[in-house]
Amino acid sequence: MDDLRTKYLDLIKTATDEAALEELRVQAVGKKGEISLQMRSLGKMTPEERQVAGPALNALKDEINAALAAKKAALADAALDARLATEWLDVTLPARPQRSGSIHPISQVTEEVSAIFADMGFAVAEGPQIDSDWYVFDALNIPSHHPARAEMDTFYMNRAEGDDRPPHILRTHTSPVQIRSMEAQGAPIRIIAPGRVYRADYDQTHTPMFHQVEGLCIGKDVSMANLKWCLEEFVKAFFEVDHVELRFRASHFPFTEPSAEVDIQCSWENGVLKVGEGDDWMEILGSGMVHPKVLENAGVDPKEYQGFAFGIGIDRLAMLKYGIPDLRAFFDSDLRWLKHYGFTPLDVPTLHGGLSK
């Protein structure tokens, strides 16, 4: 029995892999192993001999099994150490930093504009992108012969033969939201209406779908002076300047009277726009006092209330602020251009969220 113990403990100690260790287990304590065969021979012994040999064989079997388990654990540890020594990856090192994406410039500017006007008491209103020609044109005092109503400029929805419903179109501006808001809330009212709009146009500064934000402020004593202050405060906040001159040029829009195009004071240095300084002027939006017929069409008494409205292209604002020369880049499927302007894709939008650079 001492010979078996010495034999197998020495063989277990010198085993080099788990396969050899398993072979030793079978030889020693397997069904036909040497120690197992010795235990079977207990039945042929006298009771006195069994009392001596039985406990000794059980102790030997337990010792061999313990030695096998200890050696197996040692081999596994050695294999892991060898693997870690040869692999380049150190799992204890911190993860590599990953650049998070950022909000798209159009969404970023929409949030900026909404936040600025919110500080001036404007609520955000929304409406359908497909609307009837009443809300898009008629309610806004746009006559039937106006060029904007031609099929070459506006996307009309197809009608099946015999369908007598009023024409529906992809809205050409967010002004219908103003009409719907006045119908629902009445006056006084102060809202902005950001959203997608559609026109049949496509070049460096025009796309069939673009983004616009319109503002509406109706009250009993609202004037052009209020409009001027409101737009000055917006431009200063958006372009982050302390002072800027605005120039109002007389214009004509069917839905406002009087109407004005608004220019901002600026300069160009090496292709870089600087707002609030220089001798140049750039048109950025249209505005005016809401036409009495528009108020009347929306259910507001023009003899009691008056107010102003304005409209700004969000895409154009983004182009000016971030120096993006081509409007079509906003809708390019290849987003690598975003990195050039300090943006990267795949961020979770948050109001006033910082940009990953």
Short mmCIF file of C-alpha atoms in Angstrom, two decimals:
data_model
loop_
_atom_site.label_atom_id
_atom_site.label_comp_id
_atom_site.label_asym_id
_atom_site.label_seq_id
_atom_site.Cartn_x
_atom_site.Cartn_y
_atom_site.Cartn_z
CA MET A 1 0.00 0.00 0.00
CA ASP A 2 2.90 2.34 0.74
CA ASP A 3 4.32 1.45 -2.66
CA LEU A 4 1.05 2.45 -4.39
CA ARG A 5 0.97 5.73 -2.47
CA THR A 6 4.57 6.61 -3.37
CA LYS A 7 4.11 5.52 -6.99
CA TYR A 8 1.04 7.59 -7.75
CA LEU A 9 1.99 10.68 -5.76
CA ASP A 10 5.29 10.82 -7.69
CA LEU A 11 3.51 10.31 -11.04
CA ILE A 12 0.93 12.99 -10.22
CA LYS A 13 3.67 15.43 -9.23
CA THR A 14 5.46 15.01 -12.57
CA ALA A 15 2.32 15.11 -14.81
CA THR A 16 2.65 17.87 -17.42
CA ASP A 17 -0.94 18.27 -18.65
CA GLU A 18 -4.54 17.42 -17.82
CA ALA A 19 -4.62 14.51 -20.28
CA ALA A 20 -1.77 12.76 -18.47
CA LEU A 21 -3.42 13.53 -15.16
CA GLU A 22 -6.68 11.95 -16.28
CA GLU A 23 -4.83 8.84 -17.39
CA LEU A 24 -3.27 8.53 -13.91
CA ARG A 25 -6.68 8.90 -12.29
CA VAL A 26 -8.05 6.01 -14.32
CA GLN A 27 -5.00 3.86 -13.48
CA ALA A 28 -5.25 4.55 -9.75
CA VAL A 29 -8.89 5.04 -8.73
CA GLY A 30 -10.84 4.20 -11.89
CA LYS A 31 -13.19 1.17 -11.91
CA LYS A 32 -10.27 -1.05 -12.89
CA GLY A 33 -7.58 1.01 -11.18
CA GLU A 34 -5.04 -0.50 -8.85
CA ILE A 35 -6.47 1.02 -5.70
CA SER A 36 -10.04 0.11 -6.75
CA LEU A 37 -8.96 -3.52 -7.29
CA GLN A 38 -7.33 -3.57 -3.86
CA MET A 39 -10.63 -2.38 -2.32
CA ARG A 40 -12.51 -5.20 -4.07
CA SER A 41 -10.19 -7.71 -2.41
CA LEU A 42 -11.44 -6.68 1.03
CA GLY A 43 -14.23 -9.24 0.72
CA LYS A 44 -11.71 -12.06 0.70
CA MET A 45 -10.10 -10.92 3.93
CA THR A 46 -10.94 -11.91 7.45
CA PRO A 47 -12.85 -9.42 9.57
CA GLU A 48 -9.71 -8.58 11.47
CA GLU A 49 -7.77 -7.92 8.26
CA ARG A 50 -10.60 -5.76 6.85
CA GLN A 51 -10.59 -3.59 9.96
CA VAL A 52 -6.97 -2.74 9.24
CA ALA A 53 -6.87 -2.67 5.41
CA GLY A 54 -10.26 -0.95 4.80
CA PRO A 55 -9.52 2.36 6.50
CA ALA A 56 -6.01 2.41 5.05
CA LEU A 57 -7.30 1.93 1.46
CA ASN A 58 -10.01 4.59 1.89
CA ALA A 59 -7.42 7.02 3.24
CA LEU A 60 -5.12 6.23 0.30
CA LYS A 61 -7.96 6.75 -2.21
CA ASP A 62 -8.85 10.10 -0.62
CA GLU A 63 -5.20 11.19 -0.64
CA ILE A 64 -4.77 10.28 -4.32
CA ASN A 65 -8.00 12.13 -5.29
CA ALA A 66 -6.88 15.19 -3.33
CA ALA A 67 -3.47 15.11 -5.04
CA LEU A 68 -5.16 14.81 -8.47
CA ALA A 69 -7.44 17.81 -7.75
CA ALA A 70 -4.54 19.94 -6.48
CA LYS A 71 -2.42 19.10 -9.53
CA LYS A 72 -5.31 19.85 -11.89
CA ALA A 73 -5.76 23.31 -10.33
CA ALA A 74 -2.01 23.94 -10.53
CA LEU A 75 -1.94 23.01 -14.23
CA ALA A 76 -4.90 25.33 -14.94
CA ASP A 77 -3.17 28.22 -13.15
CA ALA A 78 0.03 27.59 -15.06
CA ALA A 79 -1.85 27.54 -18.37
CA LEU A 80 -3.54 30.86 -17.55
CA ASP A 81 -0.22 32.45 -16.57
CA ALA A 82 1.34 31.27 -19.82
CA ARG A 83 -1.58 32.65 -21.83
CA LEU A 84 -1.44 36.03 -20.09
CA ALA A 85 2.31 36.17 -20.67
CA THR A 86 1.91 35.71 -24.42
CA GLU A 87 -1.23 37.85 -25.09
CA TRP A 88 -0.92 41.64 -25.64
CA LEU A 89 -4.25 42.51 -24.02
CA ASP A 90 -4.06 43.65 -20.41
CA VAL A 91 -7.58 43.28 -19.06
CA THR A 92 -6.70 45.40 -16.02
CA LEU A 93 -6.14 48.53 -18.12
CA PRO A 94 -8.98 51.10 -18.40
CA ALA A 95 -11.00 51.09 -21.61
CA ARG A 96 -9.88 53.29 -24.47
CA PRO A 97 -11.74 56.59 -24.62
CA GLN A 98 -14.40 56.71 -27.33
CA ARG A 99 -15.55 59.90 -29.00
CA SER A 100 -19.25 60.34 -28.54
CA GLY A 101 -21.24 61.78 -31.38
CA SER A 102 -23.01 65.12 -31.31
CA ILE A 103 -26.37 66.47 -32.29
CA HIS A 104 -26.78 67.37 -35.98
CA PRO A 105 -26.24 71.11 -36.64
CA ILE A 106 -29.85 71.55 -37.80
CA SER A 107 -31.19 70.07 -34.56
CA GLN A 108 -28.61 72.03 -32.57
CA VAL A 109 -29.68 75.33 -34.11
CA THR A 110 -33.37 74.47 -33.67
CA GLU A 111 -32.77 73.93 -29.96
CA GLU A 112 -30.71 77.13 -29.67
CA VAL A 113 -33.38 79.21 -31.41
CA SER A 114 -36.18 77.67 -29.33
CA ALA A 115 -34.29 78.32 -26.10
CA ILE A 116 -33.58 81.96 -26.99
CA PHE A 117 -37.21 82.73 -27.83
CA ALA A 118 -38.40 80.78 -24.79
CA ASP A 119 -36.47 83.29 -22.67
CA MET A 120 -38.59 86.00 -24.32
CA GLY A 121 -41.83 84.23 -23.48
CA PHE A 122 -42.49 82.39 -26.75
CA ALA A 123 -44.03 78.92 -26.59
CA VAL A 124 -43.23 76.26 -29.21
CA ALA A 125 -46.17 75.25 -31.44
CA GLU A 126 -46.38 72.45 -34.00
CA GLY A 127 -48.70 71.49 -36.83
CA PRO A 128 -49.12 68.98 -39.68
CA GLN A 129 -46.60 68.90 -42.50
CA ILE A 130 -49.38 67.99 -44.96
CA ASP A 131 -52.11 70.60 -44.83
CA SER A 132 -54.96 71.99 -46.90
CA ASP A 133 -54.43 74.91 -49.22
CA TRP A 134 -56.71 76.94 -46.94
CA TYR A 135 -54.20 76.91 -44.08
CA VAL A 136 -51.12 77.12 -46.31
CA PHE A 137 -52.38 79.85 -48.66
CA ASP A 138 -55.93 81.20 -48.36
CA ALA A 139 -55.94 81.92 -44.63
CA LEU A 140 -52.63 83.76 -45.08
CA ASN A 141 -54.09 86.14 -47.65
CA ILE A 142 -52.17 84.53 -50.52
CA PRO A 143 -54.32 84.95 -53.67
CA SER A 144 -55.09 82.13 -56.09
CA HIS A 145 -52.87 83.64 -58.80
CA HIS A 146 -49.80 83.89 -56.55
CA PRO A 147 -46.71 82.11 -58.06
CA ALA A 148 -46.15 80.12 -54.85
CA ARG A 149 -49.37 78.23 -55.57
CA ALA A 150 -48.12 76.93 -58.92
CA GLU A 151 -47.29 73.24 -59.18
CA MET A 152 -43.76 74.13 -60.27
CA ASP A 153 -43.14 75.63 -56.81
CA THR A 154 -45.33 73.56 -54.46
CA PHE A 155 -45.79 69.81 -53.89
CA TYR A 156 -49.49 68.91 -54.22
CA MET A 157 -50.83 65.60 -52.96
CA ASN A 158 -52.27 63.31 -55.62
CA ARG A 159 -56.06 63.00 -55.71
CA ALA A 160 -57.92 59.99 -57.08
CA GLU A 161 -60.53 60.65 -59.73
CA GLY A 162 -63.78 61.74 -58.07
CA ASP A 163 -62.10 62.87 -54.84
CA ASP A 164 -63.64 66.27 -54.15
CA ARG A 165 -61.76 67.10 -50.98
CA PRO A 166 -59.85 70.42 -50.90
CA PRO A 167 -56.31 70.25 -52.28
CA HIS A 168 -53.69 69.16 -49.77
CA ILE A 169 -50.03 70.04 -50.08
CA LEU A 170 -46.69 69.71 -48.36
CA ARG A 171 -46.58 72.96 -46.42
CA THR A 172 -44.31 75.59 -47.95
CA HIS A 173 -43.78 77.39 -44.63
CA THR A 174 -44.76 76.94 -40.99
CA SER A 175 -47.25 79.84 -41.17
CA PRO A 176 -50.22 77.40 -41.10
CA VAL A 177 -49.19 76.65 -37.51
CA GLN A 178 -49.80 80.32 -36.70
CA ILE A 179 -53.35 80.11 -38.07
CA ARG A 180 -54.10 76.87 -36.22
CA SER A 181 -52.66 78.26 -32.98
CA MET A 182 -54.78 81.41 -33.16
CA GLU A 183 -57.85 79.34 -33.94
CA ALA A 184 -57.20 77.14 -30.91
CA GLN A 185 -55.95 79.73 -28.41
CA GLY A 186 -57.21 83.06 -29.62
CA ALA A 187 -55.38 86.23 -28.58
CA PRO A 188 -53.15 87.37 -27.01
CA ILE A 189 -50.62 84.77 -28.15
CA ARG A 190 -46.86 84.46 -28.45
CA ILE A 191 -45.44 81.40 -30.24
CA ILE A 192 -42.68 80.15 -32.48
CA ALA A 193 -43.29 77.38 -35.01
CA PRO A 194 -40.16 75.42 -36.01
CA GLY A 195 -40.34 72.54 -38.46
CA ARG A 196 -39.79 71.05 -41.91
CA VAL A 197 -41.14 72.78 -45.00
CA TYR A 198 -41.13 71.82 -48.68
CA ARG A 199 -40.63 73.68 -51.94
CA ALA A 200 -39.73 72.50 -55.44
CA ASP A 201 -36.23 73.96 -55.55
CA TYR A 202 -32.71 72.54 -55.48
CA ASP A 203 -29.32 74.27 -55.67
CA GLN A 204 -26.45 75.36 -53.40
CA THR A 205 -28.75 77.44 -51.19
CA HIS A 206 -32.10 75.64 -51.72
CA THR A 207 -33.32 72.10 -51.15
CA PRO A 208 -36.79 70.53 -51.65
CA MET A 209 -37.04 70.04 -47.89
CA PHE A 210 -35.60 72.50 -45.42
CA HIS A 211 -36.27 73.86 -41.93
CA GLN A 212 -37.89 77.07 -40.85
CA VAL A 213 -38.92 78.78 -37.65
CA GLU A 214 -41.64 81.41 -37.64
CA GLY A 215 -42.63 83.67 -34.80
CA LEU A 216 -45.98 85.23 -33.95
CA CYS A 217 -46.82 87.77 -31.27
CA ILE A 218 -50.38 89.12 -31.03
CA GLY A 219 -51.62 91.58 -28.42
CA LYS A 220 -53.46 94.85 -28.04
CA ASP A 221 -50.39 97.12 -28.08
CA VAL A 222 -47.80 95.11 -30.05
CA SER A 223 -45.87 97.28 -32.55
CA MET A 224 -42.97 97.27 -35.00
CA ALA A 225 -40.79 98.56 -32.16
CA ASN A 226 -41.46 95.32 -30.28
CA LEU A 227 -40.56 93.36 -33.40
CA LYS A 228 -37.27 95.26 -33.79
CA TRP A 229 -36.28 94.68 -30.15
CA CYS A 230 -37.21 91.01 -30.31
CA LEU A 231 -35.11 90.37 -33.42
CA GLU A 232 -32.15 92.37 -32.10
CA GLU A 233 -32.11 90.33 -28.90
CA PHE A 234 -32.35 87.11 -30.86
CA VAL A 235 -29.48 87.96 -33.21
CA LYS A 236 -27.20 89.02 -30.35
CA ALA A 237 -27.93 85.84 -28.40
CA PHE A 238 -27.65 83.46 -31.36
CA PHE A 239 -24.43 84.88 -32.82
CA GLU A 240 -23.05 85.58 -29.34
CA VAL A 241 -22.27 89.27 -29.86
CA ASP A 242 -22.88 92.23 -27.56
CA HIS A 243 -24.07 94.62 -30.24
CA VAL A 244 -25.47 94.35 -33.75
CA GLU A 245 -27.22 96.74 -36.11
CA LEU A 246 -30.34 95.60 -37.97
CA ARG A 247 -31.62 97.20 -41.14
CA PHE A 248 -35.31 96.95 -42.02
CA ARG A 249 -36.05 97.28 -45.74
CA ALA A 250 -39.59 97.74 -47.00
CA SER A 251 -40.88 94.63 -48.76
CA HIS A 252 -44.14 92.87 -49.54
CA PHE A 253 -45.61 89.69 -48.14
CA PRO A 254 -49.32 88.90 -48.53
CA PHE A 255 -49.67 87.99 -44.85
CA THR A 256 -48.02 91.11 -43.32
CA GLU A 257 -48.59 94.85 -43.73
CA PRO A 258 -46.25 96.66 -43.45
CA SER A 259 -43.61 94.08 -44.39
CA ALA A 260 -39.84 94.26 -44.06
CA GLU A 261 -36.77 92.28 -44.99
CA VAL A 262 -34.24 92.31 -42.18
CA ASP A 263 -30.48 92.63 -42.75
CA ILE A 264 -27.70 92.26 -40.18
CA GLN A 265 -24.51 94.25 -39.99
CA CYS A 266 -21.51 92.05 -40.79
CA SER A 267 -18.10 91.75 -42.37
CA TRP A 268 -16.27 89.04 -44.27
CA GLU A 269 -12.60 88.35 -43.51
CA ASN A 270 -10.91 85.53 -45.41
CA GLY A 271 -14.28 83.93 -46.01
CA VAL A 272 -15.25 84.11 -42.32
CA LEU A 273 -18.47 85.91 -41.37
CA LYS A 274 -18.34 88.30 -38.42
CA VAL A 275 -21.70 89.56 -37.20
CA GLY A 276 -22.06 92.94 -35.50
CA GLU A 277 -19.11 94.69 -37.14
CA GLY A 278 -18.03 95.98 -40.54
CA ASP A 279 -19.78 97.83 -43.34
CA ASP A 280 -21.56 94.95 -45.09
CA TRP A 281 -25.17 93.87 -44.72
CA MET A 282 -26.74 90.44 -45.08
CA GLU A 283 -30.41 89.54 -45.33
CA ILE A 284 -31.42 86.88 -42.79
CA LEU A 285 -35.23 86.95 -42.49
CA GLY A 286 -38.58 88.44 -43.43
CA SER A 287 -41.00 90.07 -41.04
CA GLY A 288 -43.87 92.51 -40.62
CA MET A 289 -47.11 93.33 -38.84
CA VAL A 290 -49.73 90.60 -39.29
CA HIS A 291 -52.25 91.54 -41.99
CA PRO A 292 -55.76 92.25 -40.60
CA LYS A 293 -57.23 89.69 -43.03
CA VAL A 294 -54.96 86.98 -41.58
CA LEU A 295 -56.15 87.79 -38.06
CA GLU A 296 -59.75 87.74 -39.21
CA ASN A 297 -59.28 84.38 -41.00
CA ALA A 298 -57.87 82.95 -37.77
CA GLY A 299 -60.82 84.16 -35.70
CA VAL A 300 -59.04 87.13 -34.07
CA ASP A 301 -60.66 90.57 -34.13
CA PRO A 302 -58.22 92.87 -36.03
CA LYS A 303 -59.93 95.94 -34.53
CA GLU A 304 -58.90 94.84 -31.04
CA TYR A 305 -55.62 92.98 -31.64
CA GLN A 306 -52.51 93.46 -33.74
CA GLY A 307 -49.09 91.90 -33.78
CA PHE A 308 -45.98 90.93 -35.67
CA ALA A 309 -44.66 87.81 -37.39
CA PHE A 310 -41.30 86.76 -38.77
CA GLY A 311 -39.75 83.80 -40.52
CA ILE A 312 -36.15 82.51 -40.45
CA GLY A 313 -34.50 79.63 -42.28
CA ILE A 314 -32.91 77.34 -39.67
CA ASP A 315 -30.59 75.77 -42.25
CA ARG A 316 -29.37 79.23 -43.30
CA LEU A 317 -28.70 80.18 -39.68
CA ALA A 318 -26.65 77.00 -39.24
CA MET A 319 -24.70 77.74 -42.42
CA LEU A 320 -23.87 81.24 -41.22
CA LYS A 321 -22.94 80.27 -37.66
CA TYR A 322 -20.81 77.24 -38.52
CA GLY A 323 -19.43 78.36 -41.90
CA ILE A 324 -21.08 75.63 -43.98
CA PRO A 325 -21.06 76.74 -47.63
CA ASP A 326 -23.51 74.33 -49.25
CA LEU A 327 -27.04 73.69 -47.93
CA ARG A 328 -27.10 70.28 -49.59
CA ALA A 329 -24.35 69.06 -47.25
CA PHE A 330 -26.91 68.86 -44.43
CA PHE A 331 -28.64 65.99 -46.22
CA ASP A 332 -25.55 64.17 -47.51
CA SER A 333 -25.45 60.48 -46.60
CA ASP A 334 -21.68 60.77 -46.00
CA LEU A 335 -21.43 62.40 -42.58
CA ARG A 336 -17.65 62.86 -42.54
CA TRP A 337 -18.15 66.55 -43.41
CA LEU A 338 -19.60 67.10 -39.93
CA LYS A 339 -16.18 66.66 -38.31
CA HIS A 340 -14.81 69.62 -40.24
CA TYR A 341 -17.33 71.87 -38.50
CA GLY A 342 -16.88 70.47 -35.00
CA PHE A 343 -19.69 67.92 -35.10
CA THR A 344 -19.62 64.12 -35.04
CA PRO A 345 -22.61 61.83 -35.61
CA LEU A 346 -24.57 59.59 -33.24
CA ASP A 347 -25.09 61.76 -30.17
CA VAL A 348 -28.18 61.72 -27.98
CA PRO A 349 -29.78 65.15 -28.36
CA THR A 350 -30.11 67.20 -25.19
CA LEU A 351 -31.27 70.77 -24.83
CA HIS A 352 -28.18 73.01 -24.75
CA GLY A 353 -26.01 69.88 -24.93
CA GLY A 354 -22.29 70.45 -25.51
CA LEU A 355 -20.61 69.46 -28.76
CA SER A 356 -18.02 66.68 -28.89
CA LYS A 357 -14.86 68.05 -30.47
#
